[in-house]
Short mmCIF file of C-alpha atoms and ligand atoms in Angstrom, two decimals:
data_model
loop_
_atom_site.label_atom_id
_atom_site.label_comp_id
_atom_site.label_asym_id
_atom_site.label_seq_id
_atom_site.Cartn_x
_atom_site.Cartn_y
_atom_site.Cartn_z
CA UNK A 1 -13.45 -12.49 7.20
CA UNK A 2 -11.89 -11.61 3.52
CA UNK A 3 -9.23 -9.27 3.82
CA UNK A 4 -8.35 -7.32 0.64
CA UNK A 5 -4.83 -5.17 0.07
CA UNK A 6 -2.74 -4.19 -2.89
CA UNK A 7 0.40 -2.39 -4.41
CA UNK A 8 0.75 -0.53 -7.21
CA UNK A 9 4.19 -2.03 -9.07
CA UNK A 10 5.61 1.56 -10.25
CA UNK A 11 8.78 1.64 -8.54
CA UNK A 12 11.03 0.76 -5.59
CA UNK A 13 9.12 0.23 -2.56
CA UNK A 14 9.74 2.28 -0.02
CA UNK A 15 10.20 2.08 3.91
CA UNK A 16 7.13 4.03 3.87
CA UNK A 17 4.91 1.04 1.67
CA UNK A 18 6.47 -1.40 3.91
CA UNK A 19 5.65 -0.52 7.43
CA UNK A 20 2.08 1.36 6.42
CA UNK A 21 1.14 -1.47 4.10
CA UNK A 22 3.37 -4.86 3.51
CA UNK A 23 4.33 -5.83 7.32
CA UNK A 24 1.30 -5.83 8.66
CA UNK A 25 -0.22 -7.75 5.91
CA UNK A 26 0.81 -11.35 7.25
CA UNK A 27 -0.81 -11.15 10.74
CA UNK A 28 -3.86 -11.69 8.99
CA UNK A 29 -3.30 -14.56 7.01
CA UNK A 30 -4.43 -17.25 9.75
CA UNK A 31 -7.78 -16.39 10.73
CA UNK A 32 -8.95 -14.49 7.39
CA UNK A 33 -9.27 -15.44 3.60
CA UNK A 34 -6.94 -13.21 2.72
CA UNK A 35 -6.18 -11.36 -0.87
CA UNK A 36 -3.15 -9.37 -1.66
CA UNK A 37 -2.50 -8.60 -5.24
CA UNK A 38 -0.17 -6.47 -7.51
CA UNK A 39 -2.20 -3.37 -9.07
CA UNK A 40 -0.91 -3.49 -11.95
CA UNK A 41 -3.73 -2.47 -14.27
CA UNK A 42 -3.40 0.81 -11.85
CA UNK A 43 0.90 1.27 -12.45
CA UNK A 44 -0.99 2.22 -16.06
CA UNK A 45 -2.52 5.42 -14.76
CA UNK A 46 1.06 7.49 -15.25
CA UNK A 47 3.72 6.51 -18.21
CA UNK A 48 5.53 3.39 -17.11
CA UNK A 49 8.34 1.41 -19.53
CA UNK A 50 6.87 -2.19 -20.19
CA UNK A 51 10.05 -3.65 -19.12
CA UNK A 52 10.11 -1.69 -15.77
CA UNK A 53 6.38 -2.42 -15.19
CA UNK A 54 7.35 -6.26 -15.26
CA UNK A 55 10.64 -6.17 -12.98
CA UNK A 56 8.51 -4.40 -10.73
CA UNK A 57 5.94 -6.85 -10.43
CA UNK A 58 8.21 -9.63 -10.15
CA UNK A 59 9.70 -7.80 -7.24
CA UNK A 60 6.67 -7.24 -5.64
CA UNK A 61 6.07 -10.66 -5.70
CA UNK A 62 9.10 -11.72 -3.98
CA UNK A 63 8.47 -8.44 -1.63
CA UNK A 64 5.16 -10.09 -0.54
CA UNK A 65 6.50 -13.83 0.29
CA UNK A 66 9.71 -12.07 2.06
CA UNK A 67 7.21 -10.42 4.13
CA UNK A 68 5.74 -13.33 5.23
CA UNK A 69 3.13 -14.09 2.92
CA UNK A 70 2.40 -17.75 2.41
CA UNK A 71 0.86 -19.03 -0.91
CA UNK A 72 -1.14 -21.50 0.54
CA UNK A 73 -2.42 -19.58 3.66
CA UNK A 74 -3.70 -16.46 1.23
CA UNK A 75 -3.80 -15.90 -2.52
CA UNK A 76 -1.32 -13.85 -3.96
CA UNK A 77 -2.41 -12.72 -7.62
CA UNK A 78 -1.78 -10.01 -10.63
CA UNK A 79 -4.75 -7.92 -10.75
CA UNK A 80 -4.69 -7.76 -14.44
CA UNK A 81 -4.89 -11.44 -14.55
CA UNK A 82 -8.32 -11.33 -12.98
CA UNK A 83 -10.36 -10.18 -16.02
CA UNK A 84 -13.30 -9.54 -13.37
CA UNK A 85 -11.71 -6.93 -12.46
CA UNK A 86 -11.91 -4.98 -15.71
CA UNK A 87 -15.17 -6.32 -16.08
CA UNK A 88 -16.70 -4.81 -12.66
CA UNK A 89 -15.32 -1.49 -13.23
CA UNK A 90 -17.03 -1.47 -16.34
CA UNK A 91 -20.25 -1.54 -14.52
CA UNK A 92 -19.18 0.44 -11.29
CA UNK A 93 -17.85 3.43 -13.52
CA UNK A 94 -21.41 4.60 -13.28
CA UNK A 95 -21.31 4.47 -9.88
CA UNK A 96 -19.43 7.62 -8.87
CA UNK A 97 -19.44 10.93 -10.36
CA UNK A 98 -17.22 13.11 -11.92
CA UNK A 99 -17.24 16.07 -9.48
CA UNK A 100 -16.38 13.01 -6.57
CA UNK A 101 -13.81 11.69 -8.47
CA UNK A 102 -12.23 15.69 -9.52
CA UNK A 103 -12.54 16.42 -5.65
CA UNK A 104 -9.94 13.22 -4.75
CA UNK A 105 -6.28 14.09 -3.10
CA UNK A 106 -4.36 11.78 -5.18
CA UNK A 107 -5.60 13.04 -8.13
CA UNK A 108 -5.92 16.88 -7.59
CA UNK A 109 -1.90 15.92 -6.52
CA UNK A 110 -1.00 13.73 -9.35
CA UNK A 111 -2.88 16.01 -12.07
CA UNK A 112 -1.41 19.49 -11.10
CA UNK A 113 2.16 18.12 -12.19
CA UNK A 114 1.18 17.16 -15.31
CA UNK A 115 -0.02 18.55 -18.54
CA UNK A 116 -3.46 19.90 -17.97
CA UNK A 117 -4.40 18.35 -21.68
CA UNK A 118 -2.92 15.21 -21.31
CA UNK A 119 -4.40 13.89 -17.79
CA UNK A 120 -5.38 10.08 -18.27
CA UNK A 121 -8.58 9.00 -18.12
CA UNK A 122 -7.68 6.09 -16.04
CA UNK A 123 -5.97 8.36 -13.81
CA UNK A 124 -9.29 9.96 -13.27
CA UNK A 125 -11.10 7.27 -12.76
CA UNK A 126 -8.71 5.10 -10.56
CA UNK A 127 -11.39 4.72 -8.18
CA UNK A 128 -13.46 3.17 -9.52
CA UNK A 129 -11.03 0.56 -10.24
CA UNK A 130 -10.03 0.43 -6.67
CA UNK A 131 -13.28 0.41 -5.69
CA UNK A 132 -13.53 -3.05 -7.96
CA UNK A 133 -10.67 -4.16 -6.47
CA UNK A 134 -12.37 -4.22 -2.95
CA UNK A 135 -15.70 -4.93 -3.61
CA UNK A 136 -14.86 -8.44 -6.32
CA UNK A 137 -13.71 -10.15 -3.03
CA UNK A 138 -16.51 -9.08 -0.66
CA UNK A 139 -13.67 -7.64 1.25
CA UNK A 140 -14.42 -6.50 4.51
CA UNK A 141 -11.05 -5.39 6.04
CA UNK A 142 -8.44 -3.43 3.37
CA UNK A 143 -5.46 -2.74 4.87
CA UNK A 144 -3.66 0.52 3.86
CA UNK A 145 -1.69 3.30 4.70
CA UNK A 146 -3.17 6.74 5.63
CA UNK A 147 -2.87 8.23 1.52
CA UNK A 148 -5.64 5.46 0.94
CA UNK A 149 -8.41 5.95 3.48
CA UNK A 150 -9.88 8.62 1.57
CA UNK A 151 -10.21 6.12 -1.74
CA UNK A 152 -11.72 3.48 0.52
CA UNK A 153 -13.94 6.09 1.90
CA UNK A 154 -15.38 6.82 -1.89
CA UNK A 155 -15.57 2.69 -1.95
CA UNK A 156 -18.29 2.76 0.77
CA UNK A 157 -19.73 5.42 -0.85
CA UNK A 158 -20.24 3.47 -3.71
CA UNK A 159 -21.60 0.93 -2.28
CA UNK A 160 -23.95 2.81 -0.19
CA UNK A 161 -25.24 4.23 -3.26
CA UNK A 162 -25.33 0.74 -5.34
CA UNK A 163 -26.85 -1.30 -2.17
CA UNK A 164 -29.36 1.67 -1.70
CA UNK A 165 -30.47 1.30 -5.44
CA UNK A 166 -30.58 -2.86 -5.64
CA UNK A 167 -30.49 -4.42 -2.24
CA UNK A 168 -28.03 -5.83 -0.16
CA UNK A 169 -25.45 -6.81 -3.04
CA UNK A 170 -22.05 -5.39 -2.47
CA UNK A 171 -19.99 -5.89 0.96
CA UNK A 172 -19.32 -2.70 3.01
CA UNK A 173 -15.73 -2.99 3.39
CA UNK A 174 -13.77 -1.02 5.68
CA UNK A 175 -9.92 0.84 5.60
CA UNK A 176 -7.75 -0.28 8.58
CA UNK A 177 -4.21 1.64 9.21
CA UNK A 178 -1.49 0.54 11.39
CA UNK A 179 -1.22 2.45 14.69
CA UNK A 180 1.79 3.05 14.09
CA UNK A 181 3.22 4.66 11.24
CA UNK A 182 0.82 4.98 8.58
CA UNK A 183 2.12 8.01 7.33
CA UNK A 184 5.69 7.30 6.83
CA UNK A 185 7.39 11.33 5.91
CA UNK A 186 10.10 11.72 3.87
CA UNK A 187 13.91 11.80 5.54
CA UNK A 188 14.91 15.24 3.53
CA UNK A 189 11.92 16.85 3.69
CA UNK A 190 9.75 15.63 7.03
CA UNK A 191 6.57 17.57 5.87
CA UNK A 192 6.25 15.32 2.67
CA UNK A 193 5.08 12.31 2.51
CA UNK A 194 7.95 9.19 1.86
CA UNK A 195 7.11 8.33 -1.73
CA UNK A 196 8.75 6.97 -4.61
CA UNK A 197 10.27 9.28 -6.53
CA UNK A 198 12.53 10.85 -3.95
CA UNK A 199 16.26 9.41 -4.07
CA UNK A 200 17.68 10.76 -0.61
CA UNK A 201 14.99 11.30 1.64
CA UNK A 202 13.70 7.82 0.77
CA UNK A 203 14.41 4.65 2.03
CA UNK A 204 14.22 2.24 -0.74
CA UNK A 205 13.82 -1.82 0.42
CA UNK A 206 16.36 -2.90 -1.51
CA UNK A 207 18.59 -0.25 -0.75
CA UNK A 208 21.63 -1.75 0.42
CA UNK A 209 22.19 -1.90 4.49
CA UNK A 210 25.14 0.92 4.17
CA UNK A 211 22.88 3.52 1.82
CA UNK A 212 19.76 2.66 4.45
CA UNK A 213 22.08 3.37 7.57
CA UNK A 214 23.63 6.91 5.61
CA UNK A 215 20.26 7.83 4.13
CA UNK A 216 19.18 7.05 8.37
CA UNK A 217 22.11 9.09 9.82
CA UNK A 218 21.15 12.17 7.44
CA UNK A 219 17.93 12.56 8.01
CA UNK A 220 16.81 16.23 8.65
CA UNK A 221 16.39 16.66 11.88
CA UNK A 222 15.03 19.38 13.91
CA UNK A 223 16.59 22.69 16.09
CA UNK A 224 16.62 22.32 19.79
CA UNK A 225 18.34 18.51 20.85
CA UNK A 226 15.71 16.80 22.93
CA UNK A 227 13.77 13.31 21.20
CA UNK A 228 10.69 14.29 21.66
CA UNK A 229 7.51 13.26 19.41
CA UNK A 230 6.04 16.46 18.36
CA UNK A 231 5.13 16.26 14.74
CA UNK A 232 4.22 20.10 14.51
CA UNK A 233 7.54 21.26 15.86
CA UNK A 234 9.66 18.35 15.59
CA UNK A 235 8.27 16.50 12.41
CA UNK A 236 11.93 14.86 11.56
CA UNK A 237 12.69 13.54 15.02
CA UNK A 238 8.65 12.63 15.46
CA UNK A 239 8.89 10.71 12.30
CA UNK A 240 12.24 8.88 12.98
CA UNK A 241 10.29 7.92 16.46
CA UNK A 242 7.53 6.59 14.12
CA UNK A 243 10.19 4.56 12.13
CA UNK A 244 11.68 3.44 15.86
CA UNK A 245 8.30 2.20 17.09
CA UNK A 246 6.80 0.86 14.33
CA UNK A 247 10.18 -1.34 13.75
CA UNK A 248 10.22 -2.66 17.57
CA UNK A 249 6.60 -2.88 17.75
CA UNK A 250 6.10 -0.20 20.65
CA UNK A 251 4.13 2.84 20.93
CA UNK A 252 5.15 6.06 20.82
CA UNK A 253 5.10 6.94 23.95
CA UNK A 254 7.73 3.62 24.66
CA UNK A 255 9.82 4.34 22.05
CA UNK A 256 10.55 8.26 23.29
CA UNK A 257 10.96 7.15 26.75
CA UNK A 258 14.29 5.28 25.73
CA UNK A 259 15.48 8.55 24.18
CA UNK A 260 15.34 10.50 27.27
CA UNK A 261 18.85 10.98 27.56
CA UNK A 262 19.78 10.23 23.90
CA UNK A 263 21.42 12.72 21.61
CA UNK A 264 20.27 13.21 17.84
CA UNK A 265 23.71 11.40 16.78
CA UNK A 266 22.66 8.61 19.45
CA UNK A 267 19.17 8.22 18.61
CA UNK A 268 19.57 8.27 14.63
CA UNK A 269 22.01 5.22 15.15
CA UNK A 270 19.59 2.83 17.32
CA UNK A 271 17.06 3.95 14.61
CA UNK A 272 19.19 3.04 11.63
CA UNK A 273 20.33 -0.61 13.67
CA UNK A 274 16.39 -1.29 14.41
CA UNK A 275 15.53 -0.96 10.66
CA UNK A 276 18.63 -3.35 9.57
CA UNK A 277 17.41 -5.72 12.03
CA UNK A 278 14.30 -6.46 10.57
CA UNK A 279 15.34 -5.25 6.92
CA UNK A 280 18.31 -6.78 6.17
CA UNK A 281 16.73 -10.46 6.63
CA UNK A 282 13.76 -9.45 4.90
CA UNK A 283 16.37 -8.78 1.71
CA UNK A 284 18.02 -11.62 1.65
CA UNK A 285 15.02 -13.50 1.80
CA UNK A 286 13.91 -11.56 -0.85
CA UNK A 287 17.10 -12.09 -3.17
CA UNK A 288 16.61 -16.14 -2.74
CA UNK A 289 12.70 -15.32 -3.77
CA UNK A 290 13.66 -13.47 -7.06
CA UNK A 291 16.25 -16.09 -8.47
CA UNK A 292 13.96 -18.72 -8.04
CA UNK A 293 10.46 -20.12 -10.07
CA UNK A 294 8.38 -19.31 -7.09
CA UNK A 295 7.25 -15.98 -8.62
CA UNK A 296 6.14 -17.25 -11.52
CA UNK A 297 4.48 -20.75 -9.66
CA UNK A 298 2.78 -18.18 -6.86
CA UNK A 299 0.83 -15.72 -9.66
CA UNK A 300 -0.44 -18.92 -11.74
CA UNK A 301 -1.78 -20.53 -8.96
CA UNK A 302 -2.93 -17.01 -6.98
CA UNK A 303 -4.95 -16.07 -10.95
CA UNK A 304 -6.80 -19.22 -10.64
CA UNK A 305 -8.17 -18.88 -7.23
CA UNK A 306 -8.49 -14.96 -7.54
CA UNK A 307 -10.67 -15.73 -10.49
CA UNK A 308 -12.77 -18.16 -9.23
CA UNK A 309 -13.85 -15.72 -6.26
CA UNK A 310 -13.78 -12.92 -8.19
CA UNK A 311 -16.07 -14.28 -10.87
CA UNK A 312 -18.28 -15.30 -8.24
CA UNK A 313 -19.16 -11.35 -7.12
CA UNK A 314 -19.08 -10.43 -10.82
CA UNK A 315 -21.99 -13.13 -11.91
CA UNK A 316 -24.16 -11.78 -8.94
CA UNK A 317 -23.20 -7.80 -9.81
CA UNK A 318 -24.01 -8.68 -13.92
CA UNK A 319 -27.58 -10.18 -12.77
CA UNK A 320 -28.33 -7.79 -10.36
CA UNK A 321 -28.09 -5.09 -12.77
CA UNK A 322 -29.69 -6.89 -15.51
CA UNK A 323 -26.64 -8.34 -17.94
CA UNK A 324 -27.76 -11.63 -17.15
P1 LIG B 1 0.61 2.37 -3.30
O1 LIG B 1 1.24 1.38 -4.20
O2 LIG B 1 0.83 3.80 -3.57
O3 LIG B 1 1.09 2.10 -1.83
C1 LIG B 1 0.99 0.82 -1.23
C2 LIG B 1 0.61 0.94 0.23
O4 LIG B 1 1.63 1.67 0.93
C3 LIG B 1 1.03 2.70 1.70
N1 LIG B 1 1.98 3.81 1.78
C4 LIG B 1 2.44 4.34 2.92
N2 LIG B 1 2.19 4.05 4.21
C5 LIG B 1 2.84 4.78 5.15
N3 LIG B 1 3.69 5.80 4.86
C6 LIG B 1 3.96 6.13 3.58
N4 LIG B 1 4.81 7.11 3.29
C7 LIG B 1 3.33 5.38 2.54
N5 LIG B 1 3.37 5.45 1.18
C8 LIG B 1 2.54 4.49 0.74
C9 LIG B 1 -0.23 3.07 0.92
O5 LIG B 1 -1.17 3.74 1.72
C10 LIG B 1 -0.69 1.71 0.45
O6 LIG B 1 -1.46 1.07 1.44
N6 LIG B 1 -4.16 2.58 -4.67
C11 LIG B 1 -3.21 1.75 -3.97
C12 LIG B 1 -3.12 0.35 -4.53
C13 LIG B 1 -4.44 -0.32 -4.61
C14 LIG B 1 -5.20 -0.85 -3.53
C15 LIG B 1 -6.39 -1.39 -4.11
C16 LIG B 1 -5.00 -0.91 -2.15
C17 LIG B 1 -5.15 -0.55 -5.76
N7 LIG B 1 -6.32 -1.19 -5.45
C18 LIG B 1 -7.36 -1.99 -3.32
C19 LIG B 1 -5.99 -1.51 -1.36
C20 LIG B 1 -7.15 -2.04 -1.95
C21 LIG B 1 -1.84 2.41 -4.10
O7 LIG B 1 -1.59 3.12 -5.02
O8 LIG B 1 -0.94 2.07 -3.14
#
């Protein structure tokens, strides 16, 4: 089965990115073609400094292999190095409409900050990229967190709509979240969403151990003293459970049961230890990543194969609407 996931490279990752999205990436790798790439053509959509764009994608790279990724068992690519991508959403802009794409969370969020007369384009339409994205690969599974469902949903839509016009072209792909914890909130505010623009009540993955454990041990928490999952009245503690769970690979329902007896104090300290477990290897495999050529060697290699899939779906999309 081809599995399909990406990241956009526009700033730190957070905690949030990593347990909705990156960890769960690898556990696909041995029974599925897999495709994970860096969205960079997407990090366009809002102002981004050149030099930050390409730190971050470097990073993201060395995020991916830390996680677990291996080169040769999936192919691990820049998305702007894959011209078929630019090429397909050429043709699949005329695929979804205008009052779809105006009616899209993301960007009725992203749009209301801004200047109402200076909204990108591509911010607009980032769709219909991400519906390219998906459908180049003939992806059937695309991993994401729960902010992305709704942009896979208007991906099947499209497809419904081009398959319904031309025949069985395009693949019907399909959004799966993790069970656990894909909606990661934020640790100051527990009725936001962990992003990455929020200094304290995120968790940034190369924070270092001591920030993670004091950003952990501050969390907002909520009145009353019992650990209890309750995300309507308790959405800090329910959401360090999340963070608990997710980490130790439990449910929910396992992870409150050892925090019977706990105290907040108590409970925020076994959290903060259970992220360092896992995080603070991750790091320094990270760090050994980022000094090294592997980067560099992993995109060449992951542009190649990319493309030669890629151009594949492209060639049949180009003939079935008549460019060919
Ligand atoms: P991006 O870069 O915003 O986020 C990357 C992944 O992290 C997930 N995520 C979260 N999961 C749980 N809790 C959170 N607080 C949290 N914040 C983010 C996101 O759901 C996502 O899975 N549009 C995508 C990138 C993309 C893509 C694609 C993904 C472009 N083309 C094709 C899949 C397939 C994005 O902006 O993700």
């Amino acid at each position: 089965m081809r599995v399909l996931s990406g990241i956009k490279p526009t700033g730190r990752l957070t905690l949030g990115n990593y347990i909705g999205s990156l960890r769960n990436f690898k556990a696909f790798q041995n029974e599925n073609e897999v495709f994970i790439f860096i969205a960079d053509l997407h990090a366009l959509t809002l102002p981004i400094e050149p030099d930050f764009l390409r730190s971050n994608t470097r990073d993201l790279v060395a995020f991916y292999l830390a996680a677990g990724l291996d080169p040769k068992k999936c192919v691990i690519f820049k998305q702007s190095s894959v011209s078929a991508h630019a090429e397909l959403n050429a043709i699949l802009q005329n695929f979804l409409y205008m009052g779809e794409l105006s009616r899209m969370t993301q960007f009725k969020d992203q749009s209301l900050k801004m200047d109402q007369n200076a909204i990108g384009l591509g911010l607009f339409a980032y769709p219909v990229l991400m519906a390219s994205d998906i459908v180049l690969y003939d992806s059937k599974v695309v991993p994401v967190g729960e902010d992305q469902i709704q942009h896979v949903e208007i991906t099947r839509d499209l497809v419904n709509r081009f398959n319904n016009r031309y025949g069985k072209i395009l693949v019907m792909p399909e959004a799966k979240v993790t069970k656990v914890g894909a909606r990661i909130m934020s640790l100051s505010d527990p009725t936001v969403k962990m992003s990455k623009s929020n200094e304290k009540g995120d968790v940034y993955l190369n924070d270092s151990p001591s920030v993670i454990r004091k950003k952990i041990m501050s969390a907002v928490t909520d009145s009353g003293n019992e650990v209890k999952f309750d995300p309507e009245n308790k959405p800090g503690i329910s959401n360090l459970l999340t963070i608990y769970a997710a980490m130790k690979n439990i449910s929910i329902i396992e992870a409150e049961s050892h925090f019977k007896e706990s105290r907040y104090g108590d409970f925020k300290k076994a959290v903060a230890e259970a992220v360092l477990e896992e995080i603070v290897p991750f790091q320094e495999r990270y760090k050994s990543i980022l000094n090294s050529s592997l980067v560099e060697e992993v995109l060449e290699d992951g542009a190649i194969r990319a493309s030669k899939v890629a151009n594949i779906t492209l060639n049949r999309v180009k003939k079935t609407v008549g460019l060919l």
